[in-house]
Amino acid sequence: MSEFNVKAIILLLFLSICAFSAHRFGFLDTSISIINSPGIQRIEAISNANTNTVLKYDEKIIVDCRLLKLSRYDFCGVSIKLGAPEIEQGLDLAGYDKLALTLHFKAPVVTAKIKVSFRNFNSNYAVAGDDVSLKFNSIIYNPNLHNATVVVPFNALQVDNWWASQYQVGLDNSQVDLSNISLFEVFTDNLTAPGEYQIAVHSAVLNGKLISEANLLKLIFVIWLSSAICLITLQRNKLKIIATTDLLTGLYNRRGISEWTNKFLSMNKPHSTLYIFYLDLDDFKKVNDTYGHLVGDELLIGFCTRIQRYLDTMPDKRFVFARLSGDEFTLITRGVEKAELTDFAENLLEVLTLPISLNEHKIMARASLGIALFEQGINTFEDLLARADSAMYYAKKEGKNQYKLFDESVSKDIFFRKQTAEKIKNALADNAFHLNFMPIFDSHSLAVVSVEVLLRTHAKSLEGIGPDIFIPIAEEYELIEKIDLWVIEATFKQITKERDFLAQNPLIFCINISAAELHNPLFASQLKALLYLYKIDPRSIEIELTETSLVEADQLSIDTLNEIRELGIKLALDDFGTGYTAFSQLINYPVDCLKIDKSFIDNLDSPDSTQATMIKAIIAIAKSYQLKTVAEGIEHRAQYHYLTEHGCNMMQGYLFAKPMIWKGLKNFLEDPDIFKSRLLLIDKTVGNKLPLKL
Ligand code: C2E
Ligand code: CA
Ligand code: CA
């Protein structure tokens, strides 16, 4: 229960106790004088033909009646009209519970009695305009002949029998009812002797409570009930807000925007132009790693403020901005028309070009944008988002800080990827994969120390599609775990089959695995089971993982890496230099080897010396962490040369050998001519740097 609810309940309890106590201790008492009330409409004497009557009214009411001779019905008294002039509109006296009456009654006989009555109009049985038809609620008593005050409790009132029988009303309506009193009467109707009668009404005061105890309890109950309903509704609304709001930025979260969009789509289909933007911060992980999560959070808030400020400059358009997760946001625009879209997207990227100032740092928060238009055939938020997401994926591929509108090329790409995934599935079922092996050389001896295991498919349907294309698709469609296990097992089978050969030519097999394995808690144990099954020496296996797969690394990933290493298997960071590992972070990753990415080697010849500097830095750092280095993609002698000079331990590339099937590798390793030509190749370039030893 929230603090607000507790406070509200305590307040209610306090007010209820106060109201109840006020009622009990008379603070809610009230009274009204009937004969002096300004609401009195008329005062009339009640008498009959045998009586001479004089009515005086001044503070008190005095009726003098002289009864000349007795007849069947003789009356003497006074009738006071209460409420509105019309007989059917009286006063509600239900809140009163007693009448304090001070009367002086003179009569020729002592047995004479007074009747005090409240006449009530009820449309069920009374006739408008006919006083006589009104119900009698009355009490008969014999007043003290001296001035005295009698307090008549209202529950002593009775319904006049005469009235009940005369108007033949049912039992329900013959109960005392003070809700609409039109007439108050004080009279005597049992005149038993002719003579002088006098009724002097000195005062008639109704006492009661502003509210009866029963009604007060009912009221308190109703207030409690409605407060409970209000609090529950408030609580539910609050929970709903929490469930649909992102706590860090205060924006809608994924659920919030999804609900909003689906509601909007179901209501407004044909009308407004609606675009959805998928915004993904570029290199956010780098910020988190370098500055910590608190700064990362501040940057996200700064990013939202920046975007919001831009959106505020267009009050004629409507926007809904939300945080999907981590560094992914979505923006829905209404009123941005097709012709304005390019400007809008470019300006959006533009506002992110200046760094965001946080307390101590100034950090860039650039983003890649994917845009999709709501059009025919899209029914849900998820459909719309999937399109924007695909477009964003494209924008990122194109080189970040860009936008891409979902169009035919994107949809073709999705179709291609889907189809390829299907073909990979079939190829797995048909066992239509095989392995290639690419030698890796020691830089000095040029001996082949290891081979990289590379996957190939001979499935007809995948002709022309290499692993650089189908592996990312297999990752996307969650087929990669099967593939990785297949490659590991196929390699182990090969090793088992070639034990004798490998005894003569010891090799380390470098197997690529996908980043997905780091989040697969079973991977290490599966690997262990296969090692055991094929009796493989773990020292002959190295696992290659791309550096970028560590970008998303969490504790589970680090645990998986450690488990692999504990099996005795070595770990290499593939494509090193393309990810964002801060060098200082290398210490956290339990790796043995860095494979310098081919892109650095490719650019070695370019006049820009940054790549060369990077290579030098990577090798130096690797040395200081006692990591081995492999340069991949060596195609020219000069590259080989440069890397050897700077201390790179191993080389791999077309200059030495291409990937080949096992038989080819065997020939390569056994054929002395091939080796000689390799030496010659190097010899031509390096001259006196010819390796001396094999
Ligand atoms: P990678 O792990 O970086 O593998 C190296 C790629 O660079 C291989 O391409 C190799 O043939 C190529 N390469 C090596 N030296 C040279 C060179 O001097 N010149 C040129 N032009 N290329 C060179 P490949 O076999 O097409 O593999 C591409 C990518 O596919 C691999 O990149 C790896 O990420 C993935 N891959 C390949 N096999 C497997 C596998 O069995 N499992 C997993 N998970 N991924 C694999
Ligand atoms: Ca590799
Ligand atoms: Ca590589």
CSV table of C-alpha atoms in Angstrom, one decimal, residues 300-658:
chain,number,residue,atom,x,y,z
A,300,LEU,CA,20.2,8.7,-22.3
A,301,ILE,CA,18.3,11.4,-20.4
A,302,GLY,CA,20.3,14.1,-22.3
A,303,PHE,CA,19.5,12.4,-25.6
A,304,CYS,CA,15.8,12.4,-24.8
A,305,THR,CA,15.9,16.0,-23.8
A,306,ARG,CA,17.6,16.9,-27.0
A,307,ILE,CA,15.1,15.1,-29.2
A,308,GLN,CA,12.2,16.4,-27.2
A,309,ARG,CA,13.4,20.0,-27.6
A,310,TYR,CA,13.6,19.4,-31.3
A,311,LEU,CA,10.1,18.0,-31.4
A,312,ASP,CA,8.8,21.0,-29.4
A,313,THR,CA,9.8,23.3,-32.2
A,314,MET,CA,6.9,21.8,-34.2
A,315,PRO,CA,3.8,22.4,-32.2
A,316,ASP,CA,1.5,21.8,-35.2
A,317,LYS,CA,2.6,18.1,-35.3
A,318,ARG,CA,1.9,15.3,-32.8
A,319,PHE,CA,4.7,13.0,-31.5
A,320,VAL,CA,4.8,10.1,-29.2
A,321,PHE,CA,8.3,9.3,-28.0
A,322,ALA,CA,9.2,6.1,-26.1
A,323,ARG,CA,12.1,4.1,-24.9
A,324,LEU,CA,12.0,0.5,-26.0
A,325,SER,CA,14.9,-0.8,-24.1
A,326,GLY,CA,18.5,0.1,-23.3
A,327,ASP,CA,19.6,2.5,-26.0
A,328,GLU,CA,16.7,1.9,-28.3
A,329,PHE,CA,13.9,4.4,-28.7
A,330,THR,CA,10.9,4.8,-30.9
A,331,LEU,CA,9.2,8.0,-32.1
A,332,ILE,CA,5.8,8.1,-33.7
A,333,THR,CA,4.9,11.1,-35.8
A,334,ARG,CA,1.6,12.4,-36.9
A,335,GLY,CA,1.4,15.2,-39.3
A,336,VAL,CA,4.9,14.8,-40.8
A,337,GLU,CA,4.0,14.4,-44.4
A,338,LYS,CA,5.9,12.4,-47.0
A,339,ALA,CA,7.5,15.6,-48.6
A,340,GLU,CA,8.8,16.7,-45.2
A,341,LEU,CA,10.2,13.4,-44.1
A,342,THR,CA,13.7,13.7,-45.4
A,343,ASP,CA,14.1,17.2,-43.8
A,344,PHE,CA,12.6,15.9,-40.6
A,345,ALA,CA,15.0,12.9,-40.4
A,346,GLU,CA,18.0,14.9,-41.4
A,347,ASN,CA,17.3,17.6,-38.8
A,348,LEU,CA,16.8,14.9,-36.2
A,349,LEU,CA,20.3,13.5,-36.9
A,350,GLU,CA,21.6,17.1,-37.0
A,351,VAL,CA,20.4,17.9,-33.5
A,352,LEU,CA,22.5,15.0,-32.3
A,353,THR,CA,25.8,16.2,-33.9
A,354,LEU,CA,26.8,18.4,-31.0
A,355,PRO,CA,28.0,16.5,-27.9
A,356,ILE,CA,25.8,16.4,-24.9
A,357,SER,CA,27.3,18.1,-21.8
A,358,LEU,CA,27.0,16.0,-18.7
A,359,ASN,CA,28.5,16.9,-15.3
A,360,GLU,CA,32.1,16.2,-16.1
A,361,HIS,CA,32.0,15.0,-19.7
A,362,LYS,CA,30.9,16.0,-23.1
A,363,ILE,CA,29.7,12.9,-25.0
A,364,MET,CA,28.3,12.4,-28.5
A,365,ALA,CA,24.9,10.6,-28.6
A,366,ARG,CA,24.5,9.9,-32.3
A,367,ALA,CA,21.9,7.5,-33.5
A,368,SER,CA,20.9,5.4,-36.5
A,369,LEU,CA,17.3,5.8,-37.6
A,370,GLY,CA,15.0,3.3,-39.3
A,371,ILE,CA,11.7,4.7,-40.5
A,372,ALA,CA,8.5,3.0,-41.6
A,373,LEU,CA,5.2,4.3,-42.8
A,374,PHE,CA,1.9,3.1,-41.5
A,375,GLU,CA,0.2,1.7,-44.6
A,376,GLN,CA,-2.2,-0.9,-45.8
A,377,GLY,CA,-1.5,-4.4,-44.5
A,378,ILE,CA,-0.1,-3.2,-41.2
A,379,ASN,CA,-2.3,-4.0,-38.3
A,380,THR,CA,-0.2,-3.9,-35.2
A,381,PHE,CA,2.5,-1.9,-33.5
A,382,GLU,CA,4.8,-5.0,-33.7
A,383,ASP,CA,4.3,-5.1,-37.5
A,384,LEU,CA,5.2,-1.4,-37.8
A,385,LEU,CA,8.1,-1.7,-35.5
A,386,ALA,CA,9.5,-4.7,-37.3
A,387,ARG,CA,9.7,-2.7,-40.5
A,388,ALA,CA,11.4,0.3,-38.8
A,389,ASP,CA,13.7,-2.1,-37.0
A,390,SER,CA,14.7,-3.7,-40.4
A,391,ALA,CA,15.3,-0.2,-41.9
A,392,MET,CA,17.4,0.7,-38.8
A,393,TYR,CA,19.5,-2.4,-39.3
A,394,TYR,CA,20.1,-1.3,-42.8
A,395,ALA,CA,21.0,2.2,-41.7
A,396,LYS,CA,23.6,0.8,-39.2
A,397,LYS,CA,25.0,-1.5,-41.9
A,398,GLU,CA,25.5,1.6,-44.1
A,399,GLY,CA,27.7,3.1,-41.5
A,400,LYS,CA,25.7,4.6,-38.5
A,401,ASN,CA,24.5,8.1,-37.9
A,402,GLN,CA,22.2,7.6,-40.9
A,403,TYR,CA,18.5,7.1,-41.6
A,404,LYS,CA,16.8,4.6,-43.8
A,405,LEU,CA,13.1,4.4,-44.8
A,406,PHE,CA,11.7,1.0,-45.0
A,407,ASP,CA,11.2,0.4,-48.8
A,408,GLU,CA,11.3,-2.4,-51.3
A,409,SER,CA,15.1,-3.0,-50.9
A,410,VAL,CA,14.6,-3.5,-47.2
A,411,SER,CA,11.6,-5.8,-47.7
A,412,LYS,CA,13.5,-7.7,-50.4
A,413,ASP,CA,16.4,-8.1,-48.0
A,414,ILE,CA,14.1,-9.5,-45.3
A,415,PHE,CA,12.6,-11.9,-47.8
A,416,PHE,CA,16.1,-13.0,-48.9
A,417,ARG,CA,17.1,-13.5,-45.3
A,418,LYS,CA,14.0,-15.5,-44.5
A,419,GLN,CA,14.5,-17.7,-47.5
A,420,THR,CA,18.1,-18.2,-46.8
A,421,ALA,CA,17.3,-19.2,-43.2
A,422,GLU,CA,14.9,-21.8,-44.6
A,423,LYS,CA,17.7,-23.1,-46.9
A,424,ILE,CA,20.2,-23.3,-44.1
A,425,LYS,CA,17.7,-25.4,-42.1
A,426,ASN,CA,17.3,-27.8,-45.0
A,427,ALA,CA,21.1,-27.9,-45.5
A,428,LEU,CA,21.5,-28.9,-41.9
A,429,ALA,CA,18.9,-31.6,-42.3
A,430,ASP,CA,20.6,-32.9,-45.5
A,431,ASN,CA,24.1,-32.7,-43.9
A,432,ALA,CA,25.1,-30.5,-46.9
A,433,PHE,CA,28.0,-28.8,-45.0
A,434,HIS,CA,31.7,-29.5,-45.1
A,435,LEU,CA,34.8,-28.0,-43.7
A,436,ASN,CA,37.7,-26.1,-45.2
A,437,PHE,CA,41.0,-25.5,-43.4
A,438,MET,CA,43.1,-22.4,-43.7
A,439,PRO,CA,46.7,-22.7,-42.5
A,440,ILE,CA,48.1,-20.2,-40.0
A,441,PHE,CA,51.9,-19.7,-40.0
A,442,ASP,CA,54.5,-18.9,-37.5
A,443,SER,CA,55.9,-15.5,-38.7
A,444,HIS,CA,59.6,-16.6,-38.3
A,445,SER,CA,59.7,-20.2,-39.2
A,446,LEU,CA,56.8,-20.0,-41.6
A,447,ALA,CA,55.8,-23.5,-40.3
A,448,VAL,CA,52.1,-24.1,-40.2
A,449,VAL,CA,51.2,-24.1,-36.5
A,450,SER,CA,47.5,-24.1,-36.7
A,451,VAL,CA,44.5,-24.2,-39.1
A,452,GLU,CA,41.4,-22.2,-39.0
A,453,VAL,CA,38.3,-24.3,-39.6
A,454,LEU,CA,35.9,-22.6,-42.0
A,455,LEU,CA,32.5,-23.8,-42.9
A,456,ARG,CA,31.3,-24.4,-46.4
A,457,THR,CA,28.1,-25.6,-47.9
A,458,HIS,CA,27.6,-27.7,-51.0
A,459,ALA,CA,23.8,-27.3,-50.8
A,460,LYS,CA,22.6,-26.4,-54.4
A,461,SER,CA,20.1,-23.9,-53.0
A,462,LEU,CA,22.9,-22.0,-51.2
A,463,GLU,CA,25.2,-21.8,-54.2
A,464,GLY,CA,27.2,-18.6,-54.2
A,465,ILE,CA,26.3,-17.8,-50.6
A,466,GLY,CA,29.3,-17.8,-48.4
A,467,PRO,CA,29.6,-18.0,-44.6
A,468,ASP,CA,30.0,-14.3,-44.4
A,469,ILE,CA,26.4,-14.1,-45.6
A,470,PHE,CA,24.8,-17.2,-44.2
A,471,ILE,CA,26.4,-17.2,-40.7
A,472,PRO,CA,24.8,-13.8,-39.7
A,473,ILE,CA,21.5,-15.1,-41.1
A,474,ALA,CA,21.8,-18.3,-39.1
A,475,GLU,CA,22.5,-16.1,-36.0
A,476,GLU,CA,19.5,-14.0,-36.7
A,477,TYR,CA,17.2,-17.0,-37.1
A,478,GLU,CA,18.7,-18.9,-34.1
A,479,LEU,CA,20.2,-21.7,-36.2
A,480,ILE,CA,23.7,-20.9,-35.2
A,481,GLU,CA,24.0,-23.1,-32.1
A,482,LYS,CA,23.2,-26.1,-34.2
A,483,ILE,CA,25.8,-25.0,-36.8
A,484,ASP,CA,28.5,-24.3,-34.3
A,485,LEU,CA,28.0,-27.8,-32.7
A,486,TRP,CA,28.1,-29.3,-36.1
A,487,VAL,CA,31.4,-27.7,-37.0
A,488,ILE,CA,32.9,-28.7,-33.6
A,489,GLU,CA,31.8,-32.3,-34.0
A,490,ALA,CA,32.9,-32.5,-37.7
A,491,THR,CA,36.4,-31.1,-36.7
A,492,PHE,CA,36.7,-33.6,-33.9
A,493,LYS,CA,35.7,-36.4,-36.2
A,494,GLN,CA,38.4,-35.3,-38.6
A,495,ILE,CA,41.0,-35.2,-35.9
A,496,THR,CA,40.0,-38.7,-34.8
A,497,LYS,CA,40.3,-40.0,-38.3
A,498,GLU,CA,43.7,-38.4,-38.8
A,499,ARG,CA,45.3,-39.2,-35.5
A,500,ASP,CA,48.4,-40.8,-37.1
A,501,PHE,CA,48.9,-37.9,-39.6
A,502,LEU,CA,48.5,-35.4,-36.8
A,503,ALA,CA,51.0,-37.2,-34.6
A,504,GLN,CA,53.5,-36.4,-37.3
A,505,ASN,CA,52.2,-32.9,-38.1
A,506,PRO,CA,50.8,-31.5,-34.9
A,507,LEU,CA,48.2,-28.8,-35.5
A,508,ILE,CA,46.0,-26.6,-33.5
A,509,PHE,CA,42.4,-26.3,-34.9
A,510,CYS,CA,40.9,-22.9,-34.6
A,511,ILE,CA,37.2,-23.1,-34.6
A,512,ASN,CA,34.9,-20.1,-35.0
A,513,ILE,CA,31.9,-19.8,-32.7
A,514,SER,CA,29.1,-17.3,-32.7
A,515,ALA,CA,28.5,-14.7,-30.0
A,516,ALA,CA,25.3,-16.5,-29.2
A,517,GLU,CA,27.2,-19.2,-27.5
A,518,LEU,CA,28.3,-16.8,-24.8
A,519,HIS,CA,24.7,-16.6,-23.7
A,520,ASN,CA,24.2,-20.3,-24.1
A,521,PRO,CA,24.7,-21.7,-20.6
A,522,LEU,CA,25.0,-25.3,-22.0
A,523,PHE,CA,27.7,-24.5,-24.5
A,524,ALA,CA,30.7,-25.3,-22.3
A,525,SER,CA,29.3,-28.6,-21.1
A,526,GLN,CA,28.4,-29.6,-24.7
A,527,LEU,CA,31.9,-28.8,-25.8
A,528,LYS,CA,33.3,-30.8,-22.8
A,529,ALA,CA,31.0,-33.8,-23.7
A,530,LEU,CA,32.3,-33.8,-27.3
A,531,LEU,CA,35.9,-33.6,-26.2
A,532,TYR,CA,35.4,-36.6,-24.1
A,533,LEU,CA,33.4,-38.5,-26.7
A,534,TYR,CA,36.1,-38.1,-29.4
A,535,LYS,CA,39.0,-38.2,-26.9
A,536,ILE,CA,40.4,-34.9,-28.2
A,537,ASP,CA,43.4,-33.2,-26.5
A,538,PRO,CA,42.0,-29.8,-25.6
A,539,ARG,CA,45.4,-28.3,-26.2
A,540,SER,CA,44.9,-28.9,-29.9
A,541,ILE,CA,41.8,-26.7,-30.0
A,542,GLU,CA,41.4,-23.0,-30.0
A,543,ILE,CA,38.1,-21.2,-30.1
A,544,GLU,CA,37.7,-18.0,-32.0
A,545,LEU,CA,35.2,-15.4,-31.0
A,546,THR,CA,34.7,-12.0,-32.6
A,547,GLU,CA,35.6,-9.0,-30.5
A,548,THR,CA,32.2,-7.5,-31.2
A,549,SER,CA,30.6,-10.5,-29.5
A,550,LEU,CA,32.1,-9.2,-26.3
A,551,VAL,CA,30.4,-5.9,-26.7
A,552,GLU,CA,27.3,-7.3,-25.2
A,553,ALA,CA,29.2,-9.5,-22.7
A,554,ASP,CA,27.8,-9.9,-19.3
A,555,GLN,CA,28.8,-12.1,-16.3
A,556,LEU,CA,27.3,-15.2,-18.0
A,557,SER,CA,29.5,-14.6,-21.0
A,558,ILE,CA,32.6,-14.2,-18.9
A,559,ASP,CA,31.7,-17.4,-17.0
A,560,THR,CA,31.3,-19.2,-20.3
A,561,LEU,CA,34.7,-18.0,-21.5
A,562,ASN,CA,36.3,-19.2,-18.2
A,563,GLU,CA,34.6,-22.5,-18.4
A,564,ILE,CA,35.9,-23.0,-22.0
A,565,ARG,CA,39.4,-22.1,-20.8
A,566,GLU,CA,39.2,-24.4,-17.8
A,567,LEU,CA,38.7,-27.3,-20.3
A,568,GLY,CA,42.2,-26.5,-21.5
A,569,ILE,CA,41.1,-24.9,-24.7
A,570,LYS,CA,42.6,-21.6,-25.8
A,571,LEU,CA,40.6,-18.5,-26.8
A,572,ALA,CA,41.3,-16.1,-29.6
A,573,LEU,CA,39.6,-12.7,-30.1
A,574,ASP,CA,38.8,-12.6,-33.8
A,575,ASP,CA,38.5,-9.5,-36.0
A,576,PHE,CA,40.3,-7.5,-33.3
A,577,GLY,CA,40.2,-3.8,-33.7
A,578,THR,CA,36.7,-3.6,-35.1
A,579,GLY,CA,35.0,-3.8,-31.8
A,580,TYR,CA,35.3,-1.3,-29.0
A,581,THR,CA,37.3,-3.1,-26.4
A,582,ALA,CA,39.1,-0.5,-24.5
A,583,PHE,CA,42.6,-2.0,-24.2
A,584,SER,CA,42.3,-1.7,-20.4
A,585,GLN,CA,39.4,-4.1,-20.6
A,586,LEU,CA,41.3,-6.9,-22.2
A,587,ILE,CA,42.4,-7.9,-18.8
A,588,ASN,CA,38.8,-8.8,-18.0
A,589,TYR,CA,38.5,-11.2,-20.9
A,590,PRO,CA,40.2,-14.6,-20.4
A,591,VAL,CA,41.8,-14.7,-23.9
A,592,ASP,CA,45.1,-16.0,-25.2
A,593,CYS,CA,45.3,-14.6,-28.6
A,594,LEU,CA,44.3,-11.5,-30.7
A,595,LYS,CA,43.5,-11.9,-34.4
A,596,ILE,CA,44.2,-8.5,-36.0
A,597,ASP,CA,41.3,-7.8,-38.4
A,598,LYS,CA,41.9,-8.0,-42.1
A,599,SER,CA,40.8,-4.4,-42.6
A,600,PHE,CA,43.9,-3.1,-40.8
A,601,ILE,CA,46.1,-5.2,-43.0
A,602,ASP,CA,44.3,-4.1,-46.2
A,603,ASN,CA,44.9,-0.5,-45.4
A,604,LEU,CA,48.5,-0.9,-44.5
A,605,ASP,CA,49.6,0.4,-47.9
A,606,SER,CA,47.4,3.5,-47.8
A,607,PRO,CA,49.2,6.8,-47.2
A,608,ASP,CA,47.1,7.3,-44.0
A,609,SER,CA,49.4,5.9,-41.3
A,610,THR,CA,46.6,5.4,-38.7
A,611,GLN,CA,46.2,1.7,-39.5
A,612,ALA,CA,49.9,1.0,-39.2
A,613,THR,CA,50.0,2.9,-35.9
A,614,MET,CA,47.0,0.9,-34.7
A,615,ILE,CA,48.7,-2.4,-35.6
A,616,LYS,CA,51.8,-1.4,-33.8
A,617,ALA,CA,49.7,-0.4,-30.7
A,618,ILE,CA,47.7,-3.7,-30.8
A,619,ILE,CA,50.9,-5.8,-31.0
A,620,ALA,CA,52.5,-3.8,-28.2
A,621,ILE,CA,49.5,-4.1,-25.9
A,622,ALA,CA,49.1,-7.8,-26.7
A,623,LYS,CA,52.7,-8.3,-25.7
A,624,SER,CA,52.2,-6.5,-22.4
A,625,TYR,CA,49.2,-8.7,-21.6
A,626,GLN,CA,51.2,-11.8,-22.8
A,627,LEU,CA,48.7,-12.4,-25.6
A,628,LYS,CA,49.8,-13.9,-29.0
A,629,THR,CA,48.9,-12.0,-32.2
A,630,VAL,CA,47.8,-13.4,-35.5
A,631,ALA,CA,47.5,-11.1,-38.6
A,632,GLU,CA,44.8,-12.3,-41.0
A,633,GLY,CA,44.3,-11.4,-44.6
A,634,ILE,CA,47.9,-11.1,-45.6
A,635,GLU,CA,47.9,-10.9,-49.3
A,636,HIS,CA,51.1,-9.0,-50.1
A,637,ARG,CA,54.7,-9.5,-49.1
A,638,ALA,CA,55.0,-6.0,-47.8
A,639,GLN,CA,52.2,-6.7,-45.3
A,640,TYR,CA,54.0,-9.8,-44.1
A,641,HIS,CA,57.2,-7.8,-43.8
A,642,TYR,CA,55.7,-5.0,-41.8
A,643,LEU,CA,54.0,-7.4,-39.4
A,644,THR,CA,57.0,-9.6,-38.9
A,645,GLU,CA,59.2,-6.5,-38.2
A,646,HIS,CA,56.7,-5.3,-35.6
A,647,GLY,CA,56.6,-8.6,-33.8
A,648,CYS,CA,53.3,-10.2,-34.9
A,649,ASN,CA,53.6,-13.9,-33.9
A,650,MET,CA,51.5,-15.6,-36.6
A,651,MET,CA,50.2,-14.9,-40.1
A,652,GLN,CA,47.3,-16.1,-42.2
A,653,GLY,CA,46.3,-15.1,-45.7
A,654,TYR,CA,46.1,-15.8,-49.4
A,655,LEU,CA,49.8,-14.9,-49.7
A,656,PHE,CA,50.5,-18.2,-48.0
A,657,ALA,CA,47.5,-20.4,-48.5
A,658,LYS,CA,43.8,-20.2,-49.1
